[in-house]
Short mmCIF file of C-alpha atoms and ligand atoms in Angstrom, two decimals:
data_model
loop_
_atom_site.label_atom_id
_atom_site.label_comp_id
_atom_site.label_asym_id
_atom_site.label_seq_id
_atom_site.Cartn_x
_atom_site.Cartn_y
_atom_site.Cartn_z
CA MET A 1 127.10 82.68 100.05
CA GLU A 2 128.52 79.40 101.37
CA ASN A 3 127.56 78.47 104.93
CA VAL A 4 125.06 81.26 105.49
CA THR A 5 122.57 80.13 108.12
CA MET A 6 118.83 80.61 107.99
CA GLU A 7 119.07 82.42 111.33
CA LYS A 8 121.46 84.93 109.82
CA ILE A 9 119.10 85.58 106.89
CA VAL A 10 116.07 85.94 109.20
CA ASN A 11 117.86 88.48 111.40
CA LEU A 12 119.26 90.42 108.48
CA CYS A 13 115.84 90.56 106.80
CA LYS A 14 114.32 92.08 109.92
CA GLN A 15 117.19 94.48 110.57
CA TYR A 16 117.23 95.97 107.07
CA GLY A 17 113.50 96.00 106.30
CA PHE A 18 113.08 92.98 104.03
CA VAL A 19 110.81 90.74 106.12
CA TYR A 20 109.41 91.07 109.66
CA PRO A 21 107.74 88.42 111.84
CA GLY A 22 103.93 88.65 111.39
CA SER A 23 101.94 90.46 114.15
CA GLU A 24 105.16 90.94 116.08
CA ILE A 25 103.88 93.36 118.74
CA TYR A 26 101.43 90.61 119.82
CA ASP A 27 104.33 88.15 120.22
CA GLY A 28 103.98 87.14 116.60
CA PHE A 29 101.75 84.66 114.81
CA ALA A 30 103.67 81.50 113.96
CA ASN A 31 104.77 81.06 110.36
CA THR A 32 103.38 84.33 109.08
CA TRP A 33 105.71 87.02 107.79
CA ASP A 34 105.25 90.62 106.71
CA PHE A 35 107.29 91.94 103.82
CA GLY A 36 108.87 95.30 104.66
CA PRO A 37 109.77 98.16 102.29
CA LEU A 38 112.73 96.33 100.73
CA GLY A 39 111.09 92.89 100.75
CA VAL A 40 107.96 94.04 98.97
CA GLU A 41 110.06 95.56 96.18
CA LEU A 42 112.14 92.39 95.91
CA LYS A 43 109.09 90.13 95.73
CA ASN A 44 107.25 92.45 93.31
CA ASN A 45 110.30 92.41 91.04
CA ILE A 46 110.47 88.61 91.18
CA LYS A 47 106.80 88.40 90.21
CA LYS A 48 107.31 90.98 87.47
CA ALA A 49 110.27 89.01 86.10
CA TRP A 50 108.22 85.79 86.05
CA TRP A 51 105.30 87.51 84.34
CA GLN A 52 107.59 89.14 81.79
CA ARG A 53 109.33 85.86 80.97
CA PHE A 54 106.37 83.51 80.92
CA VAL A 55 103.41 85.73 79.93
CA GLN A 56 104.64 88.90 78.22
CA GLU A 57 107.40 87.23 76.17
CA ASP A 58 105.25 84.18 75.31
CA ILE A 59 102.41 85.31 73.09
CA ASN A 60 100.64 81.99 73.58
CA THR A 61 100.22 82.54 77.31
CA TYR A 62 97.29 84.47 78.76
CA GLY A 63 97.32 85.96 82.24
CA ILE A 64 94.34 85.94 84.59
CA ASP A 65 93.57 86.86 88.19
CA ALA A 66 90.92 84.47 89.50
CA ALA A 67 89.01 84.76 92.79
CA ILE A 68 90.57 83.22 95.90
CA LEU A 69 87.19 81.99 97.13
CA MET A 70 85.77 79.49 94.66
CA ASN A 71 82.64 77.38 94.48
CA PRO A 72 83.33 74.49 96.94
CA LYS A 73 82.56 72.02 94.12
CA VAL A 74 85.90 73.07 92.61
CA TRP A 75 87.64 71.40 95.56
CA GLU A 76 85.51 68.26 95.21
CA ALA A 77 86.49 68.02 91.55
CA SER A 78 90.15 68.70 92.24
CA GLY A 79 90.22 65.98 94.89
CA HIS A 80 91.24 68.37 97.65
CA ILE A 81 88.23 67.71 99.87
CA GLU A 82 88.46 63.96 99.54
CA SER A 83 92.16 63.27 99.50
CA PHE A 84 94.26 66.41 99.75
CA GLY A 85 96.19 66.04 102.89
CA ASP A 86 99.50 65.19 104.30
CA PRO A 87 99.96 61.76 105.84
CA LYS A 88 100.49 62.67 109.47
CA MET A 89 101.60 60.53 112.39
CA ASP A 90 101.71 61.53 116.04
CA CYS A 91 104.43 60.41 118.44
CA LYS A 92 102.43 58.92 121.31
CA LYS A 93 105.25 59.70 123.74
CA CYS A 94 105.86 63.43 123.18
CA LYS A 95 102.63 64.19 121.26
CA GLN A 96 104.50 65.89 118.41
CA ARG A 97 102.99 65.59 114.94
CA PHE A 98 105.04 64.75 111.82
CA ARG A 99 104.54 64.05 108.16
CA ALA A 100 105.27 60.37 107.51
CA ASP A 101 106.79 61.11 104.09
CA SER A 102 109.11 63.78 105.55
CA LEU A 103 110.27 61.36 108.26
CA ILE A 104 111.29 58.88 105.56
CA GLU A 105 112.91 61.47 103.33
CA GLU A 106 114.96 62.83 106.23
CA PHE A 107 115.90 59.33 107.41
CA SER A 108 116.98 58.22 103.92
CA LYS A 109 118.69 61.57 103.22
CA GLY A 110 116.49 62.07 100.18
CA THR A 111 117.35 58.73 98.55
CA VAL A 112 113.81 57.38 99.03
CA ALA A 113 111.00 59.26 97.26
CA ALA A 114 108.24 58.88 99.84
CA GLU A 115 105.75 61.28 98.31
CA GLY A 116 104.23 58.68 95.99
CA MET A 117 103.96 55.90 98.63
CA SER A 118 100.61 54.67 99.92
CA ASP A 119 99.86 55.01 103.65
CA GLU A 120 100.53 51.29 104.14
CA GLU A 121 103.91 51.56 102.39
CA LEU A 122 104.85 54.58 104.51
CA GLU A 123 103.93 52.82 107.77
CA LYS A 124 105.80 49.67 106.75
CA TYR A 125 108.95 51.60 105.82
CA ILE A 126 108.92 53.50 109.13
CA SER A 127 108.39 50.29 111.09
CA ASP A 128 110.95 48.18 109.13
CA ASN A 129 113.60 50.88 109.45
CA HIS A 130 112.77 51.71 113.05
CA ILE A 131 112.51 55.46 112.35
CA VAL A 132 112.32 57.21 115.71
CA CYS A 133 110.66 60.49 116.67
CA PRO A 134 113.04 63.35 115.79
CA ASN A 135 111.91 65.16 118.93
CA CYS A 136 112.06 62.59 121.78
CA LYS A 137 113.70 59.62 119.98
CA GLY A 138 110.74 57.43 120.98
CA PHE A 139 109.36 54.74 118.69
CA ASP A 140 105.65 54.72 119.39
CA TRP A 141 103.70 56.05 116.42
CA THR A 142 99.96 56.37 115.80
CA LYS A 143 98.60 55.05 112.50
CA ILE A 144 98.72 57.50 109.62
CA ARG A 145 95.82 59.91 109.47
CA LYS A 146 95.07 62.37 106.73
CA PHE A 147 94.94 65.98 107.73
CA ASN A 148 93.24 68.34 105.35
CA PRO A 149 95.23 71.54 105.30
CA MET A 150 92.59 73.67 103.59
CA PHE A 151 91.52 76.65 105.71
CA LYS A 152 87.77 76.77 106.05
CA THR A 153 85.60 79.81 106.42
CA SER A 154 81.92 80.40 105.89
CA ARG A 155 79.86 82.57 103.64
CA GLY A 156 76.77 84.41 104.82
CA THR A 157 75.70 85.29 108.32
CA LEU A 158 74.93 81.81 109.64
CA GLU A 159 77.69 79.32 110.13
CA ASN A 160 76.60 75.95 108.86
CA ASP A 161 78.14 73.26 106.67
CA ALA A 162 76.19 74.35 103.60
CA ASP A 163 77.93 77.72 103.71
CA THR A 164 81.45 76.39 104.12
CA VAL A 165 83.96 77.83 101.69
CA TYR A 166 87.71 77.32 101.50
CA LEU A 167 90.70 79.55 101.05
CA ARG A 168 92.34 78.16 97.92
CA PRO A 169 95.36 75.94 98.64
CA GLU A 170 96.71 76.46 95.09
CA THR A 171 96.05 78.99 92.35
CA CYS A 172 95.91 76.59 89.41
CA GLN A 173 92.22 75.67 89.84
CA GLY A 174 91.36 79.22 88.70
CA GLU A 175 93.24 78.42 85.50
CA TYR A 176 91.41 75.12 84.86
CA VAL A 177 87.92 76.50 85.50
CA ASN A 178 88.61 79.40 83.10
CA PHE A 179 89.93 77.21 80.29
CA LEU A 180 86.77 77.61 78.16
CA ASN A 181 86.40 81.33 78.97
CA VAL A 182 89.94 82.17 77.91
CA GLN A 183 89.90 79.90 74.87
CA ARG A 184 86.64 81.40 73.55
CA SER A 185 87.08 85.06 74.50
CA LEU A 186 90.63 85.26 73.13
CA ARG A 187 89.91 82.83 70.26
CA ALA A 188 92.98 80.98 71.52
CA LYS A 189 94.32 78.06 69.53
CA LEU A 190 95.98 75.11 71.17
CA PRO A 191 98.69 74.93 72.38
CA PHE A 192 98.27 77.86 74.78
CA ALA A 193 98.81 78.51 78.47
CA ILE A 194 96.94 80.31 81.23
CA ALA A 195 99.01 81.86 84.01
CA GLN A 196 98.37 83.68 87.23
CA ILE A 197 100.11 84.90 90.35
CA GLY A 198 98.25 84.95 93.63
CA LYS A 199 97.92 83.99 97.26
CA SER A 200 97.39 80.42 98.42
CA PHE A 201 96.73 79.19 101.94
CA ARG A 202 97.60 75.89 103.60
CA ASN A 203 97.27 74.86 107.21
CA GLU A 204 100.62 73.07 106.96
CA ILE A 205 101.49 70.46 109.61
CA THR A 206 105.15 71.27 109.53
CA PRO A 207 105.51 74.87 108.47
CA GLY A 208 108.76 76.64 109.19
CA ASN A 209 112.20 77.56 107.99
CA PHE A 210 111.28 81.20 107.50
CA LEU A 211 109.67 81.79 104.10
CA PHE A 212 110.25 78.22 102.96
CA ARG A 213 106.98 76.75 104.19
CA THR A 214 104.36 79.17 105.46
CA ILE A 215 100.60 79.02 105.87
CA GLU A 216 99.97 81.90 103.46
CA PHE A 217 102.14 82.31 100.38
CA GLU A 218 102.10 83.43 96.77
CA GLN A 219 102.27 81.07 93.83
CA MET A 220 103.23 81.78 90.24
CA GLU A 221 101.57 79.02 88.23
CA LEU A 222 100.84 78.28 84.63
CA GLN A 223 99.04 75.50 82.80
CA LYS A 224 99.97 74.68 79.22
CA PHE A 225 96.99 73.14 77.41
CA CYS A 226 98.06 70.99 74.50
CA HIS A 227 97.42 67.91 72.39
CA GLU A 228 98.71 64.69 73.90
CA LYS A 229 101.18 64.19 71.04
CA ASP A 230 102.97 67.47 71.92
CA SER A 231 102.72 67.12 75.67
CA MET A 232 106.10 65.51 76.47
CA ASN A 233 107.89 68.17 74.40
CA PHE A 234 106.21 70.92 76.40
CA TYR A 235 107.03 69.12 79.63
CA GLU A 236 110.73 69.03 78.71
CA ASP A 237 110.55 72.60 77.45
CA TYR A 238 109.18 73.94 80.77
CA LYS A 239 111.79 71.97 82.71
CA LYS A 240 114.46 73.84 80.76
CA ARG A 241 112.76 77.24 80.88
CA ALA A 242 112.09 76.99 84.61
CA LEU A 243 115.77 76.29 85.28
CA GLU A 244 116.97 79.06 82.97
CA PHE A 245 114.64 81.53 84.68
CA VAL A 246 116.01 81.00 88.19
CA LYS A 247 119.59 81.03 86.90
CA ASP A 248 118.91 84.33 85.13
CA LEU A 249 117.70 85.75 88.44
CA GLY A 250 121.06 84.87 89.97
CA LEU A 251 120.74 81.38 91.51
CA ALA A 252 124.03 79.49 91.06
CA SER A 253 124.10 76.41 88.77
CA ASP A 254 125.87 74.29 91.40
CA LYS A 255 123.02 74.95 93.84
CA LEU A 256 120.30 73.83 91.45
CA ARG A 257 119.33 70.36 90.30
CA TYR A 258 116.45 68.45 88.77
CA HIS A 259 114.68 65.90 90.92
CA ASP A 260 112.59 63.61 88.74
CA HIS A 261 109.82 61.82 90.63
CA ASP A 262 109.93 58.01 90.57
CA LYS A 263 106.47 57.53 91.98
CA LEU A 264 103.71 59.46 90.27
CA ALA A 265 100.12 60.31 91.09
CA HIS A 266 97.86 57.87 89.23
CA TYR A 267 96.91 60.44 86.58
CA ALA A 268 100.37 61.97 86.11
CA LYS A 269 102.65 61.04 83.22
CA ALA A 270 105.80 62.73 84.53
CA ALA A 271 106.82 65.06 87.35
CA CYS A 272 109.97 66.89 88.27
CA ASP A 273 111.02 69.41 90.89
CA ILE A 274 113.84 71.84 90.60
CA GLN A 275 115.65 71.78 93.91
CA TYR A 276 117.81 74.53 95.39
CA LYS A 277 120.46 74.06 98.04
CA PHE A 278 118.97 76.20 100.83
CA PRO A 279 120.85 76.57 104.15
CA ILE A 280 118.59 73.71 105.35
CA GLY A 281 119.74 71.44 102.49
CA TRP A 282 118.44 70.49 99.03
CA GLU A 283 114.73 71.33 98.87
CA GLU A 284 112.03 71.83 96.27
CA LEU A 285 111.97 75.26 94.65
CA ASN A 286 109.35 74.55 92.00
CA GLY A 287 107.48 71.78 90.25
CA ILE A 288 106.80 70.84 86.63
CA HIS A 289 104.05 68.26 86.23
CA HIS A 290 102.55 66.44 83.28
CA ARG A 291 98.98 66.09 84.53
CA GLY A 292 97.44 64.40 81.48
CA THR A 293 93.72 65.14 81.08
CA TRP A 294 92.96 64.68 84.78
CA ASP A 295 92.07 68.26 85.75
CA LEU A 296 89.87 69.15 82.79
CA SER A 297 88.17 65.72 82.88
CA ARG A 298 87.33 66.11 86.56
CA HIS A 299 85.96 69.62 86.05
CA SER A 300 83.88 68.35 83.09
CA GLU A 301 82.49 65.61 85.29
CA TYR A 302 81.68 67.81 88.30
CA SER A 303 80.42 70.89 86.43
CA GLY A 304 78.62 69.10 83.62
CA LYS A 305 80.37 71.44 81.11
CA LYS A 306 82.42 69.85 78.35
CA MET A 307 86.00 71.03 78.82
CA GLU A 308 86.90 70.13 75.25
CA TYR A 309 88.73 71.72 72.38
CA GLN A 310 87.90 71.30 68.70
CA ASP A 311 90.85 71.54 66.37
CA PRO A 312 89.79 74.03 63.65
CA GLU A 313 91.82 72.22 61.00
CA THR A 314 91.13 68.54 61.69
CA ASN A 315 87.80 69.01 63.56
CA GLU A 316 89.10 66.54 66.15
CA LYS A 317 87.44 67.08 69.55
CA PHE A 318 89.43 66.21 72.63
CA ILE A 319 90.20 67.11 76.25
CA PRO A 320 93.62 68.80 76.24
CA ASN A 321 96.58 67.54 78.23
CA VAL A 322 98.02 69.86 80.84
CA ILE A 323 101.63 70.66 81.69
CA GLU A 324 101.83 72.60 84.92
CA TYR A 325 104.73 74.80 86.04
CA SER A 326 104.41 76.11 89.58
CA ILE A 327 106.77 78.13 91.77
CA GLY A 328 106.32 79.94 95.08
CA ALA A 329 107.23 83.65 94.97
CA ASP A 330 108.15 83.68 98.67
CA ARG A 331 110.24 80.53 98.38
CA LEU A 332 112.07 81.96 95.39
CA ALA A 333 112.62 85.22 97.31
CA LEU A 334 114.18 83.16 100.12
CA ALA A 335 116.49 81.34 97.69
CA ILE A 336 117.55 84.68 96.19
CA LEU A 337 118.19 86.21 99.62
CA CYS A 338 120.34 83.21 100.62
CA GLN A 339 122.20 83.20 97.30
CA SER A 340 122.84 86.96 97.22
CA TYR A 341 124.21 87.47 100.71
CA GLU A 342 127.95 87.80 101.17
CA GLU A 343 130.22 88.84 103.99
CA GLU A 344 133.06 90.09 101.88
CA ALA A 345 136.60 90.55 103.18
CA LEU A 346 138.00 93.77 101.78
CA GLU A 347 141.62 94.59 100.98
CA ASP A 348 141.86 97.06 103.87
CA GLY A 349 141.13 94.24 106.33
CA THR A 350 137.50 95.22 106.99
CA THR A 351 134.44 93.27 105.89
CA ARG A 352 131.24 94.43 104.31
CA GLU A 353 127.81 92.79 104.11
CA VAL A 354 126.46 92.87 100.58
CA MET A 355 123.43 91.54 98.76
CA HIS A 356 124.41 90.77 95.16
CA PHE A 357 120.90 90.98 93.71
CA HIS A 358 120.54 91.08 89.95
CA PRO A 359 119.71 94.76 89.16
CA TYR A 360 116.29 93.69 87.76
CA ILE A 361 115.16 92.37 91.13
CA ALA A 362 117.09 94.70 93.45
CA PRO A 363 114.61 96.66 95.63
CA TYR A 364 116.22 99.99 94.72
CA LYS A 365 118.07 100.42 91.44
CA ALA A 366 120.02 103.41 92.70
CA ALA A 367 120.65 105.47 95.81
CA ILE A 368 121.09 109.20 95.40
CA LEU A 369 123.69 110.54 97.83
CA PRO A 370 124.59 114.25 98.20
CA LEU A 371 128.31 114.39 99.00
CA VAL A 372 127.87 117.27 101.47
CA LYS A 373 124.31 117.72 102.70
CA LYS A 374 124.60 121.50 103.09
CA PHE A 375 125.76 122.09 99.51
CA HIS A 376 124.39 119.25 97.45
CA SER A 377 121.08 118.06 98.91
CA GLU A 378 118.88 120.37 96.83
CA LYS A 379 120.37 119.14 93.55
CA ALA A 380 120.36 115.54 94.82
CA LYS A 381 116.64 115.68 95.61
CA GLU A 382 115.97 117.08 92.15
CA VAL A 383 117.91 114.19 90.51
CA CYS A 384 116.19 111.69 92.81
CA LEU A 385 112.70 112.86 91.83
CA GLU A 386 113.54 112.67 88.13
CA LEU A 387 114.94 109.13 88.41
CA ALA A 388 112.01 108.02 90.60
CA LYS A 389 109.78 108.50 87.55
CA ILE A 390 111.75 105.77 85.79
CA PHE A 391 112.58 103.20 88.47
CA MET A 392 112.68 102.69 92.22
CA VAL A 393 115.36 104.82 93.88
CA THR A 394 116.20 105.86 97.42
CA TYR A 395 117.77 108.95 98.93
CA ASP A 396 120.25 109.11 101.80
CA GLU A 397 121.99 112.17 103.21
CA THR A 398 122.83 110.85 106.70
CA GLY A 399 126.35 109.99 107.84
CA SER A 400 129.64 109.69 105.98
CA ILE A 401 129.63 108.63 102.33
CA GLY A 402 131.40 105.39 103.32
CA LYS A 403 128.65 104.46 105.79
CA ARG A 404 126.00 105.29 103.24
CA TYR A 405 127.68 102.96 100.70
CA ARG A 406 127.63 100.15 103.28
CA ARG A 407 123.92 100.67 103.96
CA GLN A 408 123.19 100.41 100.25
CA ASP A 409 125.46 97.35 99.85
CA VAL A 410 123.39 95.34 102.32
CA ALA A 411 120.14 96.62 100.79
CA GLY A 412 121.47 95.25 97.50
CA THR A 413 121.28 98.62 95.68
CA PRO A 414 123.39 98.11 92.55
CA TYR A 415 124.31 101.78 91.97
CA CYS A 416 125.11 104.72 94.26
CA ILE A 417 124.93 108.08 92.54
CA THR A 418 126.93 110.79 94.25
CA ILE A 419 125.95 114.40 93.72
CA ASP A 420 128.79 116.89 94.24
CA ASP A 421 130.13 120.24 92.94
CA GLU A 422 130.73 118.67 89.52
CA THR A 423 127.02 117.92 89.27
CA ILE A 424 126.12 121.52 89.97
CA ASN A 425 128.82 122.97 87.69
CA ASN A 426 129.01 120.40 84.85
CA GLY A 427 125.92 118.19 85.16
CA THR A 428 127.93 115.02 85.84
CA VAL A 429 127.57 112.45 88.62
CA THR A 430 129.72 109.57 89.87
CA VAL A 431 128.08 106.17 89.72
CA ARG A 432 129.50 103.51 92.05
CA ASP A 433 128.99 99.85 91.23
CA ARG A 434 127.94 97.76 94.27
CA ASP A 435 129.86 94.61 93.29
CA THR A 436 133.13 96.02 91.95
CA MET A 437 133.01 99.22 94.06
CA LYS A 438 134.44 100.98 90.98
CA GLN A 439 133.13 104.40 89.94
CA VAL A 440 132.36 105.96 86.58
CA THR A 441 131.48 109.56 85.75
CA LEU A 442 128.34 110.08 83.67
CA LYS A 443 126.21 112.97 82.53
CA ILE A 444 122.93 113.02 84.48
CA GLU A 445 120.93 112.32 81.34
CA GLU A 446 123.01 109.18 80.62
CA VAL A 447 122.13 107.58 83.98
CA PRO A 448 118.70 106.09 83.14
CA SER A 449 119.90 104.19 80.05
CA TYR A 450 123.12 103.13 81.83
CA ILE A 451 121.11 101.51 84.64
CA LYS A 452 118.27 100.20 82.45
CA ASP A 453 120.83 98.41 80.31
CA LYS A 454 122.12 96.49 83.35
CA MET A 455 118.58 95.59 84.41
CA LYS A 456 117.91 93.33 81.42
CA ILE A 457 117.30 89.65 82.17
N1 GAP B 501 99.39 73.45 91.75
C1 GAP B 501 100.47 72.63 92.12
C2 GAP B 501 101.00 72.92 93.45
O1 GAP B 501 100.46 73.73 94.20
P1 GAP B 501 102.92 72.34 95.10
O2 GAP B 501 104.18 71.53 94.88
O3 GAP B 501 102.07 71.99 96.25
O4 GAP B 501 102.13 72.24 93.74
C3 GAP B 501 104.02 74.50 94.13
O5 GAP B 501 103.33 73.88 95.18
C4 GAP B 501 105.06 75.46 94.66
O6 GAP B 501 104.48 76.38 95.58
C5 GAP B 501 106.18 74.77 95.46
O7 GAP B 501 107.18 74.27 94.60
C6 GAP B 501 106.68 75.93 96.31
O8 GAP B 501 107.56 76.76 95.58
C7 GAP B 501 105.41 76.69 96.62
N2 GAP B 501 104.82 76.28 97.93
C8 GAP B 501 104.03 75.21 98.18
N3 GAP B 501 103.67 75.17 99.47
C9 GAP B 501 104.24 76.23 100.07
C10 GAP B 501 104.25 76.75 101.41
N4 GAP B 501 103.54 76.18 102.38
N5 GAP B 501 104.97 77.87 101.67
C11 GAP B 501 105.66 78.49 100.68
N6 GAP B 501 105.69 78.06 99.40
C12 GAP B 501 104.99 76.95 99.09
#
């Protein structure tokens, strides 16, 4: 919906059971969020849709679920211990901490791509353009310092440096370190991809904006391993497929755009984000990166294992190129919540709040509503239990039918199934469509296929 604020979405999510503030009874725990009964269904459906599209429907992609805690050498090889870190600057006046690249991007309204700049270039730009502290408007910055946002913990009973382990800040390293395992155990031929969905953790300097940037989040990532000669084609292909996917889940075309990176990491051959117009402005939704041979070469170097592939036809041995596609499940859930919400003015002069989720990702596919509790609840519960074997449904017998429709509208339930005398006498039900509010009469046994048909993406 146009002009929906983040505050509105946060409040609505709490009120209707999508997302609650983390540890709320202890006054919360900043930038952590708990998914409630509706939110967990929504996010599970988003993850299921991604897995279906990119793993199930792509026979050259193999799914894995790697450990969160990895050998710390993984993070040396990946460069996270040495250089992962946001360039932070402190305002000496008000002591607030900021990311130097974000300061520049906000100042230039996104026209300057600061993410590829060196620390010296960032400092010079901030100084030349007299960028002031967003908090106190002062202009007294410290030099840039790197802040490593990996959460540390320790293994074993004694805490010492040798036992330090890290919570993974991205899931993709599990995909790189299992390249040889997957290739050999599945006798996989290049090109193929490895995908996984899982939690990542980052001690972000500037977390915030609800689910947009949190310290614990889920990533859906895949790495396409391929020969260099095919790599640009796969890069372009994933750019297209990534955009199609989020459109198919309901994000509007005019709120989506590509953002090609001008400045690239030294090993990267191309990089692009897909941005979505959140209530806070245009921001990254996902990334597609052509990472060359960097990741597998580094893991070869640090592990001593040759991360090579031998082409069975030509016998050529080489380190594959990698195209990475990465998207946050929580960030996508936020985009979908913002996109789906509408305060709709009705013909009778009233308004209703409605979440226009695609039926595939809607938390409940249908609500089963007995018209009159006293007469119809027994039959309604019977229908509800049968449908619950097929997809997620909910049951509501409290209040007037009109109020119950409104509750389901804001939960985003695409179909309300009313059980009345006709159901008991003739085996038919009325099915109300959330978006059009129109009703059709169906036989009970027709309901599953009617709804399943609408769930296709
Ligand atoms: N392996 C590559 C990688 O992790 P990234 O751009 O840092 O790249 C990929 O993250 C995606 O993960 C982002 O586009 C975003 O959707 C999500 N993401 C990253 N940091 C996040 C955070 N702190 N909170 C929520 N989602 C995040």
